[in-house]
């Protein structure tokens, strides 16, 4: 039999007939403080270690971020923390239901494969409580308990919330691992490649006609929204086939050529810009591309992208137009050789057959590695995308 005794701000278990006091069980809510003692026939404690999740081959370490604290109740398979790596975040899962006993690794610390991160105390009670029943709704905390513990100091933060007031405040926030990786790779692209950008303008009239004609049917029959990204992926695949050097990469003194096309899509996520990959885009139709884009965007929003989702890629498409960008010079996604920048669509006056007409125009930008890709190839490639979208029959006919 075990007897439970209130001790300070916690409840401890004492085995009857023994002076040995077991560890703290839990810190109860204020409504339970009028309960002095109760007994039970047995209690089982099991402390379960929680280790780092399995790392993919390309990852050796990560930074821990805790979603739970000591004393929090957790369920089996509940996410209690995250490991932020160079490429993605890996969830730390509780293997059992119980209470967080100890956080061994402090918040923000670096951890490696197989390291114990915390302990979860699994509890199982095998007998009924023998103490009299107490209505929890009617029990009020005693004044003594209410006064226990240090009081938190309160600070008037009203002067910290407005930019126009006198107090000047600076806050330093450490870069997370993903932002550090993004920074280093952007600098690598700038320092390594001979980057150049070429531009063109695109009449989106035909793209709007196709989208307006088929968007309801795609939503009804296939459950996907028909956007412009799939059209640009399809046009890029068509252009990459005609200009395979743009799909290649320079490795030391060798040119690595591919007979496949994996399109990387720049997507904004809660932790920064991520670039998941659509594999074998050259074998997909518009419907399959839309489903792939939607699935990757959803995983990015939920911070659920895996290493496999982002590894590889032979060509990148970035759409700054969703944020209102009129024109930009996108940076190459290393180790690729080129990136296409989409921008906002604006109605502009253009000359059509000697007459001024208002057309939906998008500016396109292609940044490329001039060490590998000549200006003629880059301009031809971008012109091929322009022609394919302005006249989709070109892709249909295979011209």
XYZ file of N, CA and C in Angstrom, residues 51-53 61-67 79-93 108-112 176-178:
99
model
N 15.209 9.614 -27.167
C 16.431 9.902 -27.910
C 16.129 10.734 -29.154
N 17.187 11.193 -29.783
C 17.030 11.939 -31.031
C 16.384 11.046 -32.083
N 15.543 11.616 -32.951
C 14.962 10.819 -34.030
C 16.041 10.387 -35.014
N 23.719 16.562 -37.184
C 23.409 17.252 -35.940
C 22.246 18.207 -36.137
N 21.718 18.702 -35.020
C 20.617 19.654 -35.067
C 20.504 20.399 -33.750
N 19.684 21.431 -33.741
C 19.438 22.226 -32.534
C 18.060 21.886 -31.977
N 17.979 21.684 -30.662
C 16.732 21.257 -30.036
C 15.857 22.459 -29.692
N 14.579 22.320 -29.946
C 13.588 23.314 -29.515
C 12.469 22.554 -28.820
N 12.210 22.873 -27.560
C 11.219 22.149 -26.777
C 9.837 22.763 -26.936
N 8.841 21.884 -27.103
C 7.441 22.295 -27.156
C 6.728 22.002 -25.842
N 4.198 15.005 -30.242
C 5.422 15.763 -30.500
C 5.742 16.643 -29.292
N 6.913 16.422 -28.706
C 7.302 17.175 -27.515
C 8.435 18.159 -27.800
N 9.005 18.078 -28.996
C 10.080 18.991 -29.361
C 10.413 18.867 -30.835
N 11.326 19.700 -31.279
C 11.766 19.684 -32.675
C 13.279 19.784 -32.735
N 13.860 19.056 -33.696
C 15.275 19.203 -33.989
C 15.396 19.984 -35.285
N 15.948 21.154 -35.199
C 16.114 21.994 -36.382
C 17.477 21.720 -36.991
N 17.465 21.196 -38.228
C 18.700 20.864 -38.922
C 18.948 21.874 -40.035
N 20.016 21.630 -40.801
C 20.357 22.540 -41.889
C 19.279 22.583 -42.959
N 18.511 21.500 -43.108
C 17.585 21.397 -44.228
C 16.126 21.342 -43.818
N 15.838 20.783 -42.654
C 14.443 20.617 -42.261
C 14.359 20.462 -40.753
N 13.149 20.309 -40.239
C 12.928 20.073 -38.813
C 12.439 18.647 -38.611
N 13.002 17.972 -37.625
C 12.610 16.604 -37.299
C 11.864 16.611 -35.972
N 10.681 15.981 -35.901
C 9.924 15.979 -34.648
C 10.530 15.037 -33.617
N 10.489 15.447 -32.355
C 10.865 14.582 -31.234
C 9.572 14.032 -30.650
N 9.403 12.716 -30.704
C 8.145 12.062 -30.358
C 8.262 11.343 -29.017
N 17.866 25.041 -27.513
C 18.847 25.646 -28.403
C 20.177 24.935 -28.473
N 20.359 23.865 -27.683
C 21.640 23.157 -27.682
C 21.777 22.263 -28.908
N 23.015 21.997 -29.277
C 23.311 21.132 -30.415
C 23.302 19.675 -29.964
N 22.656 18.801 -30.733
C 22.595 17.379 -30.398
C 23.003 16.559 -31.617
N 23.414 15.322 -31.353
C 23.835 14.417 -32.414
C 23.015 13.135 -32.366
N 18.192 30.865 -36.687
C 17.970 29.428 -36.630
C 18.810 28.743 -37.703
N 18.884 27.429 -37.612
C 19.774 26.683 -38.500
C 19.385 26.836 -39.967
N 18.079 26.856 -40.238
C 17.651 26.968 -41.625
C 18.067 28.312 -42.206
